[in-house]
PDB file of C-alpha atoms and ligand atoms in Angstrom:
ATOM      1  CA  UNK A 371     -34.328  17.101  21.836  1.00  0.00           C
ATOM      2  CA  UNK A 372     -35.688  17.071  18.323  1.00  0.00           C
ATOM      3  CA  UNK A 373     -39.028  18.274  19.638  1.00  0.00           C
ATOM      4  CA  UNK A 374     -37.319  21.100  21.491  1.00  0.00           C
ATOM      5  CA  UNK A 375     -35.376  22.164  18.424  1.00  0.00           C
ATOM      6  CA  UNK A 376     -38.426  22.234  16.248  1.00  0.00           C
ATOM      7  CA  UNK A 377     -40.197  24.276  18.901  1.00  0.00           C
ATOM      8  CA  UNK A 378     -37.351  26.811  18.912  1.00  0.00           C
ATOM      9  CA  UNK A 379     -37.375  27.024  15.121  1.00  0.00           C
ATOM     10  CA  UNK A 380     -41.084  27.605  15.114  1.00  0.00           C
ATOM     11  CA  UNK A 381     -41.008  30.627  17.406  1.00  0.00           C
ATOM     12  CA  UNK A 382     -41.067  33.951  15.613  1.00  0.00           C
ATOM     13  CA  UNK A 383     -39.425  35.583  18.590  1.00  0.00           C
ATOM     14  CA  UNK A 384     -39.588  36.150  22.327  1.00  0.00           C
ATOM     15  CA  UNK A 385     -41.895  38.946  23.427  1.00  0.00           C
ATOM     16  CA  UNK A 386     -42.165  40.458  26.894  1.00  0.00           C
ATOM     17  CA  UNK A 387     -45.595  41.950  27.599  1.00  0.00           C
ATOM     18  CA  UNK A 388     -45.523  44.383  30.526  1.00  0.00           C
ATOM     19  CA  UNK A 389     -49.139  45.067  31.418  1.00  0.00           C
ATOM     20  CA  UNK A 390     -50.959  45.101  34.748  1.00  0.00           C
ATOM     21  CA  UNK A 391     -54.452  44.706  33.304  1.00  0.00           C
ATOM     22  CA  UNK A 392     -54.561  40.924  33.120  1.00  0.00           C
ATOM     23  CA  UNK A 393     -57.405  40.835  30.597  1.00  0.00           C
ATOM     24  CA  UNK A 394     -55.436  42.913  28.103  1.00  0.00           C
ATOM     25  CA  UNK A 395     -52.261  40.935  28.804  1.00  0.00           C
ATOM     26  CA  UNK A 396     -54.091  37.650  28.183  1.00  0.00           C
ATOM     27  CA  UNK A 397     -55.573  38.811  24.886  1.00  0.00           C
ATOM     28  CA  UNK A 398     -52.273  40.171  23.615  1.00  0.00           C
ATOM     29  CA  UNK A 399     -50.526  36.956  24.693  1.00  0.00           C
ATOM     30  CA  UNK A 400     -53.123  34.796  22.922  1.00  0.00           C
ATOM     31  CA  UNK A 401     -52.851  36.748  19.671  1.00  0.00           C
ATOM     32  CA  UNK A 402     -49.055  36.713  19.704  1.00  0.00           C
ATOM     33  CA  UNK A 403     -48.937  33.003  20.481  1.00  0.00           C
ATOM     34  CA  UNK A 404     -51.296  32.312  17.633  1.00  0.00           C
ATOM     35  CA  UNK A 405     -48.619  33.875  15.433  1.00  0.00           C
ATOM     36  CA  UNK A 406     -45.941  31.642  16.962  1.00  0.00           C
ATOM     37  CA  UNK A 407     -44.356  34.171  19.271  1.00  0.00           C
ATOM     38  CA  UNK A 408     -43.119  33.050  22.665  1.00  0.00           C
ATOM     39  CA  UNK A 409     -44.657  35.345  25.261  1.00  0.00           C
ATOM     40  CA  UNK A 410     -43.755  36.249  28.831  1.00  0.00           C
ATOM     41  CA  UNK A 411     -46.141  38.476  30.787  1.00  0.00           C
ATOM     42  CA  UNK A 412     -45.019  40.783  33.595  1.00  0.00           C
ATOM     43  CA  UNK A 413     -47.737  42.498  35.627  1.00  0.00           C
ATOM     44  CA  UNK A 414     -45.448  44.984  37.358  1.00  0.00           C
ATOM     45  CA  UNK A 415     -42.421  47.079  36.476  1.00  0.00           C
ATOM     46  CA  UNK A 416     -40.353  45.262  39.067  1.00  0.00           C
ATOM     47  CA  UNK A 417     -41.162  41.886  37.547  1.00  0.00           C
ATOM     48  CA  UNK A 418     -40.392  43.235  34.065  1.00  0.00           C
ATOM     49  CA  UNK A 419     -36.935  44.413  35.075  1.00  0.00           C
ATOM     50  CA  UNK A 420     -36.216  41.141  36.881  1.00  0.00           C
ATOM     51  CA  UNK A 421     -36.911  39.053  33.765  1.00  0.00           C
ATOM     52  CA  UNK A 422     -35.124  41.387  31.312  1.00  0.00           C
ATOM     53  CA  UNK A 423     -31.913  39.378  31.343  1.00  0.00           C
ATOM     54  CA  UNK A 424     -33.762  36.409  29.856  1.00  0.00           C
ATOM     55  CA  UNK A 425     -33.399  38.291  26.588  1.00  0.00           C
ATOM     56  CA  UNK A 426     -36.323  39.348  24.429  1.00  0.00           C
ATOM     57  CA  UNK A 427     -36.707  40.233  20.777  1.00  0.00           C
ATOM     58  CA  UNK A 428     -39.313  42.870  21.530  1.00  0.00           C
ATOM     59  CA  UNK A 429     -41.036  44.433  24.524  1.00  0.00           C
ATOM     60  CA  UNK A 430     -44.633  45.643  24.678  1.00  0.00           C
ATOM     61  CA  UNK A 431     -44.743  48.105  27.538  1.00  0.00           C
ATOM     62  CA  UNK A 432     -47.781  49.630  29.204  1.00  0.00           C
ATOM     63  CA  UNK A 433     -47.190  53.242  30.199  1.00  0.00           C
ATOM     64  CA  UNK A 434     -49.339  53.095  33.361  1.00  0.00           C
ATOM     65  CA  UNK A 435     -48.206  50.435  35.800  1.00  0.00           C
ATOM     66  CA  UNK A 436     -49.042  50.185  39.514  1.00  0.00           C
ATOM     67  CA  UNK A 437     -45.480  50.287  40.817  1.00  0.00           C
ATOM     68  CA  UNK A 438     -43.463  52.134  38.172  1.00  0.00           C
ATOM     69  CA  UNK A 439     -43.875  54.457  35.271  1.00  0.00           C
ATOM     70  CA  UNK A 440     -43.570  52.793  31.875  1.00  0.00           C
ATOM     71  CA  UNK A 441     -41.313  55.697  30.939  1.00  0.00           C
ATOM     72  CA  UNK A 442     -38.914  54.884  33.781  1.00  0.00           C
ATOM     73  CA  UNK A 443     -38.812  51.225  32.751  1.00  0.00           C
ATOM     74  CA  UNK A 444     -38.206  52.297  29.173  1.00  0.00           C
ATOM     75  CA  UNK A 445     -35.257  54.407  30.265  1.00  0.00           C
ATOM     76  CA  UNK A 446     -33.916  51.569  32.428  1.00  0.00           C
ATOM     77  CA  UNK A 447     -34.099  49.181  29.480  1.00  0.00           C
ATOM     78  CA  UNK A 448     -32.482  51.727  27.166  1.00  0.00           C
ATOM     79  CA  UNK A 449     -29.520  52.055  29.532  1.00  0.00           C
ATOM     80  CA  UNK A 450     -28.148  48.777  28.287  1.00  0.00           C
ATOM     81  CA  UNK A 451     -30.335  47.470  25.513  1.00  0.00           C
ATOM     82  CA  UNK A 452     -31.613  48.476  22.109  1.00  0.00           C
ATOM     83  CA  UNK A 453     -34.444  45.921  22.180  1.00  0.00           C
ATOM     84  CA  UNK A 454     -37.429  47.243  20.204  1.00  0.00           C
ATOM     85  CA  UNK A 455     -40.145  48.656  22.453  1.00  0.00           C
ATOM     86  CA  UNK A 456     -43.800  49.286  21.657  1.00  0.00           C
ATOM     87  CA  UNK A 457     -45.521  51.513  24.220  1.00  0.00           C
ATOM     88  CA  UNK A 458     -49.137  50.927  25.165  1.00  0.00           C
ATOM     89  CA  UNK A 459     -51.030  53.822  26.566  1.00  0.00           C
ATOM     90  CA  UNK A 460     -54.521  55.026  27.316  1.00  0.00           C
ATOM     91  CA  UNK A 461     -53.375  58.584  26.857  1.00  0.00           C
ATOM     92  CA  UNK A 462     -54.154  59.958  23.477  1.00  0.00           C
ATOM     93  CA  UNK A 463     -52.384  63.255  23.691  1.00  0.00           C
ATOM     94  CA  UNK A 464     -49.999  64.175  20.945  1.00  0.00           C
ATOM     95  CA  UNK A 465     -47.396  65.335  23.484  1.00  0.00           C
ATOM     96  CA  UNK A 466     -47.444  61.982  25.244  1.00  0.00           C
ATOM     97  CA  UNK A 467     -46.981  60.227  21.953  1.00  0.00           C
ATOM     98  CA  UNK A 468     -43.964  62.315  21.098  1.00  0.00           C
ATOM     99  CA  UNK A 469     -42.639  62.051  24.642  1.00  0.00           C
ATOM    100  CA  UNK A 470     -42.973  58.273  24.455  1.00  0.00           C
ATOM    101  CA  UNK A 471     -40.971  58.074  21.288  1.00  0.00           C
ATOM    102  CA  UNK A 472     -38.473  60.591  22.663  1.00  0.00           C
ATOM    103  CA  UNK A 473     -37.523  58.356  25.590  1.00  0.00           C
ATOM    104  CA  UNK A 474     -36.661  55.457  23.360  1.00  0.00           C
ATOM    105  CA  UNK A 475     -39.855  53.626  22.468  1.00  0.00           C
ATOM    106  CA  UNK A 476     -39.862  52.588  18.814  1.00  0.00           C
ATOM    107  CA  UNK A 477     -43.583  52.640  18.348  1.00  0.00           C
ATOM    108  CA  UNK A 478     -46.697  53.668  20.149  1.00  0.00           C
ATOM    109  CA  UNK A 479     -50.150  52.057  20.343  1.00  0.00           C
ATOM    110  CA  UNK A 480     -53.076  53.863  21.931  1.00  0.00           C
ATOM    111  CA  UNK A 481     -55.709  51.979  23.938  1.00  0.00           C
ATOM    112  CA  UNK A 482     -58.199  50.711  23.059  1.00  0.00           C
ATOM    113  CA  UNK A 483     -56.366  48.957  20.256  1.00  0.00           C
ATOM    114  CA  UNK A 484     -57.135  45.962  18.097  1.00  0.00           C
ATOM    115  CA  UNK A 485     -54.901  42.992  19.044  1.00  0.00           C
ATOM    116  CA  UNK A 486     -54.618  42.183  15.356  1.00  0.00           C
ATOM    117  CA  UNK A 487     -53.198  45.637  14.702  1.00  0.00           C
ATOM    118  CA  UNK A 488     -50.775  45.275  17.591  1.00  0.00           C
ATOM    119  CA  UNK A 489     -49.494  41.972  16.177  1.00  0.00           C
ATOM    120  CA  UNK A 490     -49.067  43.616  12.766  1.00  0.00           C
ATOM    121  CA  UNK A 491     -47.061  46.405  14.409  1.00  0.00           C
ATOM    122  CA  UNK A 492     -44.927  43.847  16.276  1.00  0.00           C
ATOM    123  CA  UNK A 493     -44.120  42.099  13.009  1.00  0.00           C
ATOM    124  CA  UNK A 494     -43.431  45.365  11.190  1.00  0.00           C
ATOM    125  CA  UNK A 495     -41.101  46.565  13.927  1.00  0.00           C
ATOM    126  CA  UNK A 496     -39.225  43.255  14.036  1.00  0.00           C
ATOM    127  CA  UNK A 497     -38.804  43.373  10.275  1.00  0.00           C
ATOM    128  CA  UNK A 498     -37.545  46.920  10.529  1.00  0.00           C
ATOM    129  CA  UNK A 499     -34.932  46.211  13.184  1.00  0.00           C
ATOM    130  CA  UNK A 500     -33.799  42.936  11.714  1.00  0.00           C
ATOM    131  CA  UNK A 501     -33.278  44.637   8.384  1.00  0.00           C
ATOM    132  CA  UNK A 502     -34.858  41.611   6.769  1.00  0.00           C
ATOM    133  CA  UNK A 503     -37.686  43.534   5.328  1.00  0.00           C
ATOM    134  CA  UNK A 504     -39.076  41.102   2.877  1.00  0.00           C
ATOM    135  CA  UNK A 505     -42.132  41.729   0.854  1.00  0.00           C
ATOM    136  CA  UNK A 506     -45.186  42.867   2.749  1.00  0.00           C
ATOM    137  CA  UNK A 507     -48.548  42.589   1.103  1.00  0.00           C
ATOM    138  CA  UNK A 508     -52.026  43.904   1.708  1.00  0.00           C
ATOM    139  CA  UNK A 509     -55.616  43.178   0.734  1.00  0.00           C
ATOM    140  CA  UNK A 510     -54.897  39.673  -0.547  1.00  0.00           C
ATOM    141  CA  UNK A 511     -51.785  40.602  -2.549  1.00  0.00           C
ATOM    142  CA  UNK A 512     -53.540  43.562  -4.167  1.00  0.00           C
ATOM    143  CA  UNK A 513     -50.670  45.750  -2.965  1.00  0.00           C
ATOM    144  CA  UNK A 514     -47.154  44.391  -2.472  1.00  0.00           C
ATOM    145  CA  UNK A 515     -44.273  46.440  -1.079  1.00  0.00           C
ATOM    146  CA  UNK A 516     -40.785  45.041  -1.488  1.00  0.00           C
ATOM    147  CA  UNK A 517     -38.684  47.339   0.667  1.00  0.00           C
ATOM    148  CA  UNK A 518     -35.364  45.653  -0.040  1.00  0.00           C
ATOM    149  CA  UNK A 519     -35.783  46.353  -3.755  1.00  0.00           C
ATOM    150  CA  UNK A 520     -37.723  49.598  -3.452  1.00  0.00           C
ATOM    151  CA  UNK A 521     -40.490  48.070  -5.516  1.00  0.00           C
ATOM    152  CA  UNK A 522     -44.253  48.433  -5.271  1.00  0.00           C
ATOM    153  CA  UNK A 523     -46.693  46.189  -7.075  1.00  0.00           C
ATOM    154  CA  UNK A 524     -50.384  46.894  -7.608  1.00  0.00           C
ATOM    155  CA  UNK A 525     -52.491  44.023  -8.946  1.00  0.00           C
ATOM    156  CA  UNK A 526     -49.278  42.261  -9.939  1.00  0.00           C
ATOM    157  CA  UNK A 527     -47.957  45.093 -12.089  1.00  0.00           C
ATOM    158  CA  UNK A 528     -45.146  47.268 -10.906  1.00  0.00           C
ATOM    159  CA  UNK A 529     -45.834  50.922 -10.151  1.00  0.00           C
ATOM    160  CA  UNK A 530     -43.145  53.573 -10.026  1.00  0.00           C
ATOM    161  CA  UNK A 531     -43.032  55.714  -6.917  1.00  0.00           C
ATOM    162  CA  UNK A 532     -40.701  58.630  -6.268  1.00  0.00           C
ATOM    163  CA  UNK A 533     -38.365  58.136  -3.282  1.00  0.00           C
ATOM    164  CA  UNK A 534     -40.574  60.458  -1.202  1.00  0.00           C
ATOM    165  CA  UNK A 535     -43.731  58.617  -2.142  1.00  0.00           C
ATOM    166  CA  UNK A 536     -42.034  55.322  -1.366  1.00  0.00           C
ATOM    167  CA  UNK A 537     -40.857  56.549   2.026  1.00  0.00           C
ATOM    168  CA  UNK A 538     -44.366  57.725   2.915  1.00  0.00           C
ATOM    169  CA  UNK A 539     -46.066  54.547   1.740  1.00  0.00           C
ATOM    170  CA  UNK A 540     -43.554  52.404   3.587  1.00  0.00           C
ATOM    171  CA  UNK A 541     -44.131  54.350   6.772  1.00  0.00           C
ATOM    172  CA  UNK A 542     -47.901  53.938   6.454  1.00  0.00           C
ATOM    173  CA  UNK A 543     -47.594  50.242   5.680  1.00  0.00           C
ATOM    174  CA  UNK A 544     -45.400  49.709   8.741  1.00  0.00           C
ATOM    175  CA  UNK A 545     -48.087  51.273  10.947  1.00  0.00           C
ATOM    176  CA  UNK A 546     -51.464  49.993   9.762  1.00  0.00           C
ATOM    177  CA  UNK A 547     -54.306  51.830  11.446  1.00  0.00           C
ATOM    178  CA  UNK A 548     -52.143  54.606  12.881  1.00  0.00           C
ATOM    179  CA  UNK A 549     -53.162  58.184  12.164  1.00  0.00           C
ATOM    180  CA  UNK A 550     -50.334  60.447  11.030  1.00  0.00           C
ATOM    181  CA  UNK A 551     -50.654  64.210  11.072  1.00  0.00           C
ATOM    182  CA  UNK A 552     -49.337  66.135   8.103  1.00  0.00           C
ATOM    183  CA  UNK A 553     -46.592  67.561  10.266  1.00  0.00           C
ATOM    184  CA  UNK A 554     -45.486  64.099  11.352  1.00  0.00           C
ATOM    185  CA  UNK A 555     -45.357  63.067   7.710  1.00  0.00           C
ATOM    186  CA  UNK A 556     -43.263  66.111   6.825  1.00  0.00           C
ATOM    187  CA  UNK A 557     -40.939  65.104   9.624  1.00  0.00           C
ATOM    188  CA  UNK A 558     -40.698  61.569   8.271  1.00  0.00           C
ATOM    189  CA  UNK A 559     -39.763  62.609   4.758  1.00  0.00           C
ATOM    190  CA  UNK A 560     -37.594  65.611   5.604  1.00  0.00           C
ATOM    191  CA  UNK A 561     -36.307  64.531   8.986  1.00  0.00           C
ATOM    192  CA  UNK A 562     -37.392  67.761  10.661  1.00  0.00           C
ATOM    193  CA  UNK A 563     -40.494  69.896  11.185  1.00  0.00           C
ATOM    194  CA  UNK A 564     -41.039  72.535   8.602  1.00  0.00           C
ATOM    195  CA  UNK A 565     -44.249  74.445   9.026  1.00  0.00           C
ATOM    196  CA  UNK A 566     -45.900  75.555   5.863  1.00  0.00           C
ATOM    197  CA  UNK A 567     -44.680  72.486   4.055  1.00  0.00           C
ATOM    198  CA  UNK A 568     -47.355  70.212   5.438  1.00  0.00           C
ATOM    199  CA  UNK A 569     -49.891  70.892   2.686  1.00  0.00           C
ATOM    200  CA  UNK A 570     -47.527  69.460   0.079  1.00  0.00           C
ATOM    201  CA  UNK A 571     -48.042  66.151   1.873  1.00  0.00           C
ATOM    202  CA  UNK A 572     -51.518  66.224   0.337  1.00  0.00           C
ATOM    203  CA  UNK A 573     -49.935  66.360  -3.104  1.00  0.00           C
ATOM    204  CA  UNK A 574     -47.725  63.364  -2.356  1.00  0.00           C
ATOM    205  CA  UNK A 575     -50.698  61.433  -0.984  1.00  0.00           C
ATOM    206  CA  UNK A 576     -52.702  62.267  -4.077  1.00  0.00           C
ATOM    207  CA  UNK A 577     -49.907  60.926  -6.281  1.00  0.00           C
ATOM    208  CA  UNK A 578     -49.583  57.727  -4.272  1.00  0.00           C
ATOM    209  CA  UNK A 579     -53.347  57.230  -4.414  1.00  0.00           C
ATOM    210  CA  UNK A 580     -53.324  57.541  -8.176  1.00  0.00           C
ATOM    211  CA  UNK A 581     -50.811  54.738  -8.291  1.00  0.00           C
ATOM    212  CA  UNK A 582     -52.277  52.304  -5.768  1.00  0.00           C
ATOM    213  CA  UNK A 583     -55.977  53.022  -5.289  1.00  0.00           C
ATOM    214  CA  UNK A 584     -58.754  51.613  -7.479  1.00  0.00           C
ATOM    215  CA  UNK A 585     -61.095  54.488  -6.648  1.00  0.00           C
ATOM    216  CA  UNK A 586     -59.583  57.820  -5.648  1.00  0.00           C
ATOM    217  CA  UNK A 587     -62.648  58.837  -3.673  1.00  0.00           C
ATOM    218  CA  UNK A 588     -63.034  55.492  -1.940  1.00  0.00           C
ATOM    219  CA  UNK A 589     -59.489  54.671  -0.899  1.00  0.00           C
ATOM    220  CA  UNK A 590     -58.753  51.208   0.459  1.00  0.00           C
ATOM    221  CA  UNK A 591     -55.238  52.167   1.566  1.00  0.00           C
ATOM    222  CA  UNK A 592     -54.733  55.825   2.400  1.00  0.00           C
ATOM    223  CA  UNK A 593     -57.703  57.224   4.270  1.00  0.00           C
ATOM    224  CA  UNK A 594     -58.041  60.927   4.998  1.00  0.00           C
ATOM    225  CA  UNK A 595     -58.750  61.720   8.641  1.00  0.00           C
ATOM    226  CA  UNK A 596     -60.369  65.112   8.300  1.00  0.00           C
ATOM    227  CA  UNK A 597     -58.679  67.870  10.200  1.00  0.00           C
ATOM    228  CA  UNK A 598     -55.860  65.569  11.295  1.00  0.00           C
ATOM    229  CA  UNK A 599     -54.026  63.716   8.552  1.00  0.00           C
ATOM    230  CA  UNK A 600     -53.999  60.251   7.088  1.00  0.00           C
ATOM    231  CA  UNK A 601     -54.009  56.628   8.068  1.00  0.00           C
ATOM    232  CA  UNK A 602     -53.235  53.377   6.296  1.00  0.00           C
ATOM    233  CA  UNK A 603     -56.235  51.035   6.190  1.00  0.00           C
ATOM    234  CA  UNK A 604     -54.865  48.186   4.037  1.00  0.00           C
ATOM    235  CA  UNK A 605     -55.311  44.773   5.618  1.00  0.00           C
ATOM    236  CA  UNK A 606     -51.951  43.036   6.064  1.00  0.00           C
ATOM    237  CA  UNK A 607     -51.935  39.548   4.537  1.00  0.00           C
ATOM    238  CA  UNK A 608     -51.016  36.685   6.845  1.00  0.00           C
ATOM    239  CA  UNK A 609     -47.363  35.715   6.544  1.00  0.00           C
TER     240      UNK A 609
HETATM  241 CA1   CA B1106     -51.951  49.817  33.083  1.00  0.00          CA
END
């Protein structure tokens, strides 16, 4: 009994991995378990739906399954649950990404992905939904973001960010490795698309860089993806 209790306490959460490619499923499972998550793997949509009632804290859902569309499963889940969902897909089209988020997925990871990044995204999403967003830190505590207090620390001294800068940085930090287009970033800070405004994102990024980067031309956090946008390249510290 005591053993069981301590096992339950140790788990960071129950994750359902819906993925038909067993190699990918095994890797994801191994990485999540290493971080003390309890993992169930379902190789088909049917199996996924049959185990849903077991209750999960988060679902990682492959878009292409042999028996069902990941989108259909997502909609089925959304009919009676608000469990966080991360979509996995080999498709890299912008429309698919938006479509995926439109049908109720909370986040999107494009294959091939690094398992480490996926685990970071799982943790970030769980923090976001639980509302227990404690401090998150990057590059060995070089950058610390305390979302509950709206505070950012660089090399242990506090930096002052405007609310817009904070919102942008927080969004990047929650999605390490993900490329955001300028238009997506406009959408994040304004809540809607506003063409023509996207270049001002560059100004915000420049300001944030001045506050958190050691070398403006060699950023270790906000990398420019030429012709596309930006991505966050800080390395999340282990919890
Ligand atoms: Ca698949």
